[in-house]
């Protein structure tokens, strides 16, 4: 669930971008029509988080450097480290220190790890202002009884790269530890800029903590990434989440992703979460990609603005009335300018769409829980969008290309069929969310009465009446 306090995070947004089996390092999927963006300029410069612009308006070339997007490494310049049980051997001692099964990297360079290591750890403790360190996982399995397998204490930037065609696994079974007043609580944990890339597979597991944490910027520009963390977050960053392409699977988590600003340009994302699917502390923008979320809390949750410009997003949201399938920040609304979004969940905290949207968007609620396919067709019977949620639902948010002001549509949700005429750009017939607008056709809650969710009662919704919250204030959300 979201914290409704505004969290002002300075700096570059959490940069999260992923691409699986990248055939052209600088060619990234931009939207559902797989339109390719221009190659990233060689003049791309790195930006310190404190000076960066807001990621919502960033182009890909602004967000990433050429090296961020390079999925390979120079093996001829690398130091090779072989892991065997609790033993570590290296073809060079330059830049590294080995103590038992702990490897400390002290200087800039490329370090290639292969083999299995029991109760081991890789620590990066290099020059914070100048050293860029690349850790290459080339068929590596490392577990630890501590909270982190890779711990970046200090560096200018660290790259964790999976070698092409390899499968790599990092497992942390310990609880968080404190180091220099920092709670180290991620299987991969970095105090500084972190980039995950490559052409292989990275499996990350954490028993008690997060999978991947950056206290600075986090970028993911390559690889197939599978995350499992039943207690906490799959991906977490202080500075913010930009996904450009590829595959991210978060099969078990409390929250799937969390960052200051979350911006998604493309890729395939699958999230299972016992709380929120994606949680943006400042803003959430979806520009492209295919996103599937199954969440017991809010499906898509922003503490601030929430904009959909493209892509395909499908949410099987909560069944409890204390959360919503989509959720914008207090004083904000969900603005739709393109793409497909179908979010099905409970109706207690349901939100509609902003009248500032430029693409037609619909909210509809139901007096009894529905199961099965959600589908919308135009007046000629053409299917504009469809999705089958994995759980029952009593509210549906839907937008798709072809939904326009003045048009007539049929929305089918389980056993219910509703004919809808778009008298304005948005249509809303819901319970009245805290932050969403319900457009021209919707009804709101009468006379400030809240539905008696405990007893399953739902008030009638006369046209045009807004909730009469006492003193004009919105109640705090649970």
Coordinates of C-alpha atoms in Angstrom, one line a residue, residues 293-453:
X293 CA 0.5 -7.7 -12.8
X294 CA -1.2 -9.9 -10.2
X295 CA -1.3 -7.9 -7.0
X296 CA -3.1 -8.3 -3.7
X297 CA -2.5 -4.6 -3.0
X298 CA -2.6 -1.8 -5.5
X299 CA -1.7 -3.0 -8.9
X300 CA -0.2 0.2 -10.3
X301 CA 0.4 2.7 -7.5
X302 CA 1.8 6.2 -7.8
X303 CA 2.1 8.7 -4.9
X304 CA 2.0 11.5 -7.6
X305 CA 1.2 11.7 -11.3
X306 CA 0.2 8.7 -13.3
X307 CA 0.3 8.8 -17.1
X308 CA -0.4 6.1 -19.8
X309 CA 1.0 7.0 -23.3
X310 CA 1.3 3.5 -24.8
X311 CA 2.0 -0.1 -24.3
X312 CA -0.2 -2.9 -23.1
X313 CA -0.9 -3.1 -19.3
X314 CA -3.0 -5.8 -17.7
X315 CA -3.8 -5.9 -14.0
X316 CA -5.5 -8.5 -11.9
X317 CA -5.9 -6.4 -8.9
X318 CA -7.0 -6.7 -5.3
X319 CA -10.1 -8.4 -4.1
X320 CA -10.2 -6.4 -0.9
X321 CA -11.8 -2.9 -0.9
X322 CA -8.8 -1.3 0.8
X323 CA -6.8 -1.2 -2.4
X324 CA -7.3 -0.5 -6.1
X325 CA -6.1 -1.9 -9.4
X326 CA -4.8 1.5 -10.3
X327 CA -4.0 4.3 -7.9
X328 CA -2.8 7.9 -8.4
X329 CA -1.6 10.2 -5.8
X330 CA -3.8 12.5 -3.8
X331 CA -4.6 15.5 -5.9
X332 CA -3.6 13.7 -9.1
X333 CA -5.5 11.8 -11.7
X334 CA -4.8 9.0 -14.2
X335 CA -4.2 10.6 -17.6
X336 CA -4.5 8.4 -20.7
X337 CA -3.0 9.5 -24.1
X338 CA -2.6 6.1 -25.8
X339 CA -2.0 2.4 -25.3
X340 CA -4.1 -0.4 -23.8
X341 CA -4.8 -0.6 -20.1
X342 CA -7.2 -3.1 -18.5
X343 CA -7.3 -3.2 -14.7
X344 CA -9.8 -5.4 -12.9
X345 CA -10.1 -5.4 -9.1
X346 CA -12.2 -4.4 -6.1
X347 CA -14.5 -1.4 -6.2
X348 CA -14.0 0.1 -2.8
X349 CA -11.0 2.4 -3.7
X350 CA -11.6 2.4 -7.5
X351 CA -10.4 5.4 -9.5
X352 CA -11.6 6.7 -12.8
X353 CA -9.7 8.7 -15.4
X354 CA -8.8 12.3 -15.9
X355 CA -10.9 14.5 -18.3
X356 CA -7.5 15.8 -19.5
X357 CA -7.0 12.4 -21.2
X358 CA -6.8 12.4 -25.0
X359 CA -7.8 8.8 -25.5
X360 CA -11.2 7.5 -24.4
X361 CA -11.1 5.7 -21.1
X362 CA -13.9 3.9 -19.2
X363 CA -14.5 2.9 -15.6
X364 CA -17.4 0.5 -14.8
X365 CA -18.4 -1.2 -11.5
X366 CA -20.6 -4.1 -10.8
X367 CA -23.1 -5.0 -8.1
X368 CA -21.8 -8.5 -7.8
X369 CA -18.3 -10.0 -8.3
X370 CA -17.4 -11.1 -11.8
X371 CA -15.0 -13.7 -13.1
X372 CA -13.8 -14.4 -16.6
X373 CA -12.9 -12.3 -19.7
X374 CA -13.1 -8.5 -19.9
X375 CA -13.6 -7.4 -23.5
X376 CA -14.6 -4.2 -25.2
X377 CA -16.0 -4.0 -28.8
X378 CA -16.9 -1.0 -31.0
X379 CA -20.3 -0.5 -32.7
X380 CA -19.3 -2.8 -35.5
X381 CA -18.4 -5.6 -33.1
X382 CA -14.6 -5.2 -33.5
X383 CA -12.7 -6.2 -30.4
X384 CA -10.6 -3.3 -29.3
X385 CA -9.0 -5.0 -26.2
X386 CA -9.5 -8.1 -24.1
X387 CA -8.0 -9.7 -20.9
X388 CA -8.9 -12.5 -18.6
X389 CA -8.1 -11.6 -14.9
X390 CA -6.9 -14.4 -12.6
X391 CA -9.2 -13.3 -9.8
X392 CA -12.8 -12.1 -9.3
X393 CA -13.4 -8.4 -9.7
X394 CA -16.2 -5.8 -9.2
X395 CA -14.6 -2.9 -11.1
X396 CA -13.0 -2.5 -14.5
X397 CA -10.8 0.3 -15.8
X398 CA -10.3 0.1 -19.6
X399 CA -8.7 2.2 -22.3
X400 CA -7.7 1.3 -25.8
X401 CA -7.0 2.9 -29.2
X402 CA -10.4 3.3 -30.9
X403 CA -12.3 4.4 -27.9
X404 CA -13.3 8.0 -28.7
X405 CA -15.7 10.7 -27.6
X406 CA -19.1 10.2 -29.3
X407 CA -18.6 6.5 -29.9
X408 CA -20.7 3.6 -28.7
X409 CA -19.1 0.5 -27.2
X410 CA -20.0 -2.7 -25.5
X411 CA -18.1 -3.7 -22.4
X412 CA -18.3 -7.4 -21.5
X413 CA -17.1 -8.4 -18.0
X414 CA -17.8 -11.9 -17.0
X415 CA -21.6 -12.4 -17.2
X416 CA -22.3 -8.6 -17.5
X417 CA -22.7 -6.7 -20.8
X418 CA -22.9 -2.9 -20.7
X419 CA -23.5 -0.6 -23.6
X420 CA -21.6 2.6 -23.2
X421 CA -21.9 5.9 -25.2
X422 CA -18.9 8.2 -24.7
X423 CA -20.5 11.6 -24.2
X424 CA -17.1 12.8 -23.2
X425 CA -13.5 11.6 -23.4
X426 CA -14.0 9.6 -20.2
X427 CA -16.8 7.5 -18.9
X428 CA -17.2 6.6 -15.2
X429 CA -19.8 4.7 -13.3
X430 CA -18.1 3.9 -10.1
X431 CA -18.0 4.1 -6.3
X432 CA -15.9 7.3 -6.3
X433 CA -12.2 7.0 -5.9
X434 CA -9.9 9.4 -4.0
X435 CA -8.0 11.2 -6.8
X436 CA -9.7 10.0 -10.0
X437 CA -12.2 11.9 -12.2
X438 CA -15.2 10.1 -13.5
X439 CA -15.9 12.0 -16.7
X440 CA -19.2 12.9 -18.3
X441 CA -21.4 9.8 -17.8
X442 CA -20.5 8.7 -14.3
X443 CA -22.3 8.7 -11.1
X444 CA -20.7 9.4 -7.8
X445 CA -21.4 8.7 -4.1
X446 CA -24.5 10.4 -2.7
X447 CA -24.4 12.9 0.2
X448 CA -21.0 11.8 1.4
X449 CA -22.1 8.3 2.5
X450 CA -19.4 5.7 2.4
X451 CA -20.4 2.2 1.2
X452 CA -20.7 -0.3 4.0
X453 CA -18.0 -2.6 2.6

